[in-house]
CSV table of C-alpha atoms in Angstrom, one decimal:
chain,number,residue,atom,x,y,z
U,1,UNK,CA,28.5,-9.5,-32.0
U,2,UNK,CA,30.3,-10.8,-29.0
U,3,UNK,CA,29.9,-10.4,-25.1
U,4,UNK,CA,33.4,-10.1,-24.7
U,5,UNK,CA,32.9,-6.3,-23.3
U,6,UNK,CA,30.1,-7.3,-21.0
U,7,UNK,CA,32.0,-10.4,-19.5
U,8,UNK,CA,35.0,-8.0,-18.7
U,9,UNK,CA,32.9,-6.2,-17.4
U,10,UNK,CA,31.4,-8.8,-14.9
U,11,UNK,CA,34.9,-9.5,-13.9
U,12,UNK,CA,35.3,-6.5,-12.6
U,13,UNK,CA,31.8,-6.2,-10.7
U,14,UNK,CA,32.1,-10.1,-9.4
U,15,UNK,CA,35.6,-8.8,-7.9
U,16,UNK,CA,33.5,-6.5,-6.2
U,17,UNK,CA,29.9,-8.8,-5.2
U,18,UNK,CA,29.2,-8.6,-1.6
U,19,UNK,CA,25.5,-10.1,-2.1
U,20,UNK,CA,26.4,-13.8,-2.3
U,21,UNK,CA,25.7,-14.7,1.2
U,22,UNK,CA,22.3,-13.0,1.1
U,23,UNK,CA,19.3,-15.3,1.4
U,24,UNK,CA,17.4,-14.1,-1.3
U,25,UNK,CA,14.4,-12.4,0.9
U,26,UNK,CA,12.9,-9.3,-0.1
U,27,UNK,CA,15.1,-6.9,3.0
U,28,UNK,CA,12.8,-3.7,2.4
U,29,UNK,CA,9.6,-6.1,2.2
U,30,UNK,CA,9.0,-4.3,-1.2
U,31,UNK,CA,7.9,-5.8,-4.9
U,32,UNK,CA,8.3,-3.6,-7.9
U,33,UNK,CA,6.5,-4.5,-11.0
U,34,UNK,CA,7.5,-1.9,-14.1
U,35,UNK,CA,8.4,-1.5,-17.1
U,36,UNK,CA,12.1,-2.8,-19.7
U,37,UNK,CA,12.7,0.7,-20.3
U,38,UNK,CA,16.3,1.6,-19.6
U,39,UNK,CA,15.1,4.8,-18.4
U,40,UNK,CA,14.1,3.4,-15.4
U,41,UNK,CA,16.4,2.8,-12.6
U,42,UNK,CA,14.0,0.8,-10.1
U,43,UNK,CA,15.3,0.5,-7.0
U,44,UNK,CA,17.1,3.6,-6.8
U,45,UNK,CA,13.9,5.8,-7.9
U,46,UNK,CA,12.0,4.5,-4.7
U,47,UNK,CA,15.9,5.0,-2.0
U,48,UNK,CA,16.5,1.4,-2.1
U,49,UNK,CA,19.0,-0.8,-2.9
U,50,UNK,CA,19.9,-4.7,-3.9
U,51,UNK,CA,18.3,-6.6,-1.9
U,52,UNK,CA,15.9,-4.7,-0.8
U,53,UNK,CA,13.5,-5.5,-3.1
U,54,UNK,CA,11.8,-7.6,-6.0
U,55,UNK,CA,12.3,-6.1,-9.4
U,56,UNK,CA,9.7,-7.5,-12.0
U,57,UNK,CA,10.0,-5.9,-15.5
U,58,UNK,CA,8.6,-6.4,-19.0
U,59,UNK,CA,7.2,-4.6,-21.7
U,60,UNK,CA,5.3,-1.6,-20.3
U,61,UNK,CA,4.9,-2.5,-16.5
U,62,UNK,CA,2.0,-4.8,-16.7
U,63,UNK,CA,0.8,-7.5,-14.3
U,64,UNK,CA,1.3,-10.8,-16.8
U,65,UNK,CA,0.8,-14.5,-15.4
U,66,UNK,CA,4.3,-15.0,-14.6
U,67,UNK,CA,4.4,-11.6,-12.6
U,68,UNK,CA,1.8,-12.8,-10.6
U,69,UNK,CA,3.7,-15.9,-10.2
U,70,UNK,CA,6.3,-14.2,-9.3
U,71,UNK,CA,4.1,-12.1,-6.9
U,72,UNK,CA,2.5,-14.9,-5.1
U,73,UNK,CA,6.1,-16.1,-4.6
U,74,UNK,CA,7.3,-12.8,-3.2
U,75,UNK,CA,4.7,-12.3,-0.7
U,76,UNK,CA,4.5,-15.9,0.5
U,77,UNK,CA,8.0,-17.2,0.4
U,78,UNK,CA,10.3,-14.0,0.0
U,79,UNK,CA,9.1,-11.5,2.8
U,80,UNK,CA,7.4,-9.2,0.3
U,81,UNK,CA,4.5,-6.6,1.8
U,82,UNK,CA,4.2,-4.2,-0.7
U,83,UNK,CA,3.7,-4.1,-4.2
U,84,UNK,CA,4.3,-0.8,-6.5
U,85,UNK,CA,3.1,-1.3,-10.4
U,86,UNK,CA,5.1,1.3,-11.8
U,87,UNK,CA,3.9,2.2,-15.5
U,88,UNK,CA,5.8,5.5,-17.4
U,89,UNK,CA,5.2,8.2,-19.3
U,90,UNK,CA,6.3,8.1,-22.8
U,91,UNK,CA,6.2,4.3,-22.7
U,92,UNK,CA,6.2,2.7,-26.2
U,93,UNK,CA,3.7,0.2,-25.0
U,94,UNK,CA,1.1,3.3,-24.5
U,95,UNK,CA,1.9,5.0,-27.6
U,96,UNK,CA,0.1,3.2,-30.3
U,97,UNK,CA,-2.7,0.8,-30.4
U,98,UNK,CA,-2.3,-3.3,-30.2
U,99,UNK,CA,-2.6,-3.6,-34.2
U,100,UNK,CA,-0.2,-1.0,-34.8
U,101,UNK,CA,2.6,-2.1,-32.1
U,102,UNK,CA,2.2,-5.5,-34.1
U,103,UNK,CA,2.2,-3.8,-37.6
U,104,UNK,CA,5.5,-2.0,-35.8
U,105,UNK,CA,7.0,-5.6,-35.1
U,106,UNK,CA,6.1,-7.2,-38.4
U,107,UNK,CA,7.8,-4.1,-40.8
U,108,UNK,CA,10.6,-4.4,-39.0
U,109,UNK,CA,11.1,-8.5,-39.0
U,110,UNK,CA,9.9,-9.2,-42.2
U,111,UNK,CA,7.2,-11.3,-40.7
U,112,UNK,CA,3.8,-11.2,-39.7
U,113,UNK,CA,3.3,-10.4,-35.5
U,114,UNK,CA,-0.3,-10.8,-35.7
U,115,UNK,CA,-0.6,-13.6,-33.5
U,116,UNK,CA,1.4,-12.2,-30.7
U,117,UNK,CA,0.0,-10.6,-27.8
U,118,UNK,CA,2.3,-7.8,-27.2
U,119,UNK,CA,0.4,-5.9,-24.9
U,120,UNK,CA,-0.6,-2.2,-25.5
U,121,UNK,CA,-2.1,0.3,-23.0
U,122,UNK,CA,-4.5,2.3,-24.4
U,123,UNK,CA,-5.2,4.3,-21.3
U,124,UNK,CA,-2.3,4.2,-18.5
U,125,UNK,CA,-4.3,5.1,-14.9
U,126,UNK,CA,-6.8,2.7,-16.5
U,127,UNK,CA,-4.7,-0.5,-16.7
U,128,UNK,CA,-2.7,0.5,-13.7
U,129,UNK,CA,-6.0,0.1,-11.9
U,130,UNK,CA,-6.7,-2.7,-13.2
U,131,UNK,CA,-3.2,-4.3,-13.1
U,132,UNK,CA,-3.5,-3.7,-9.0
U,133,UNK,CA,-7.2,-5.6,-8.9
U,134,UNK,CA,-5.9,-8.3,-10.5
U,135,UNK,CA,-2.5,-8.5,-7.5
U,136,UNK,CA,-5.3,-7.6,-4.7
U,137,UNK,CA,-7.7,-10.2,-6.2
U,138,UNK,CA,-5.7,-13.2,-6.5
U,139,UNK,CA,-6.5,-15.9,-4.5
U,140,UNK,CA,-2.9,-16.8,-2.8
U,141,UNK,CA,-2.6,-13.1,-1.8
U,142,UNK,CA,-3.1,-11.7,1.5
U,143,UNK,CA,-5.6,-9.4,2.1
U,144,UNK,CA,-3.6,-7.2,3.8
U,145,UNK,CA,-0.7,-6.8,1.0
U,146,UNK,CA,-0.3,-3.3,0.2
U,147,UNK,CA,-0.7,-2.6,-3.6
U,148,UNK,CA,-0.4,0.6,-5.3
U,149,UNK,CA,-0.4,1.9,-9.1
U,150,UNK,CA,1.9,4.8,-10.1
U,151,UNK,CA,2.8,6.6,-13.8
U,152,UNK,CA,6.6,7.1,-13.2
U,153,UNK,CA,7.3,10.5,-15.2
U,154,UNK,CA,10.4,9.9,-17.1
C-alpha cells in the first residue's frame, strides 16, 4: 500500500492552508475529548471550526493520561475554558466487555492481546461521569473550567 493518493491529496489542500499564521491557541476557548470513530465530525457537530478548538480523540472518547496532559496544556497554555467529553452510541469500545474486545484483537492478529489495556465501557453515562471527575479533579486545573459529559447519538 502506498500514500501516494493521500499526498496528492495534501497538495491540493496545502495550496489551499490559510491556518499557518495561526498561533495555535484554542479561538472558541473550547477542548473536545471523543472518540476515533470516523463517524464523528468534531468540530463541525458543536458549529465550530479549525482553530477553534482542541480535538483529543482515541478509542471510545475516554479521559487517558496523555488526554489529561493534553488538557492541562489546553487550559493553562492554549486559552481553553471548556471541556466536552464526547462518548457515542454504537461505539465499539461499549459494545463488548474488556476480555472480549481483547479476545476480538487477539483472533484477528494471531496473537495474544491479553496484556493490553484497551479500554472498554461497560456503562457509557457512567464513565462519562467519571471521565469529567477525573478533568475537574486534577490538580493543575482551574476550578472554574467548565466540563461537561455527553453520548453523541450517531
Amino acid at each position: 500500500m502506498t500514500f501516494d493518493d493521500l499526498l496528492a491529496a495534501n497538495r491540493t489542500y496545502a495550496d489551499d492552508f490559510h491556518h499557518g499564521g495561526f498561533d495555535g491557541i484554542a479561538r472558541a476557548g473550547v477542548a473536545m475529548v471523543t472518540c476515533m470513530d470516523s463517524r464523528i465530525d468534531p468540530l463541525r457537530m458543536i458549529g465550530l471550526e479549525a482553530g477553534d478548538a482542541k480535538i483529543l480523540r482515541n478509542p471510545g472518547g475516554r479521559v487517558t493520561d496523555q488526554v489529561l496532559v493534553a488538557v492541562v496544556l489546553g487550559v493553562t497554555l492554549l486559552q481553553v475554558r471548556r471541556v466536552l467529553v464526547v462518548q457515542h452510541t454504537r461505539c465499539a469500545m461499549a459494545s463488548a466487555p474488556e476480555e472480549e474486545l481483547q479476545g476480538r484483537v487477539g483472533t484477528a492478529t494471531g496473537t495474544d492481546a491479553s496484556g493490553m489495556t484497551l479500554g472498554a465501557i461497560t456503562d457509557q453515562e457512567a464513565t462519562s461521569r467519571a471521565d469529567v471527575r477525573k478533568i475537574e479533579s486534577h490538580p493543575l486545573v482551574p476550578d472554574d473550567l467548565e466540563v461537561g459529559g455527553f453520548v453523541y447519538d450517531v
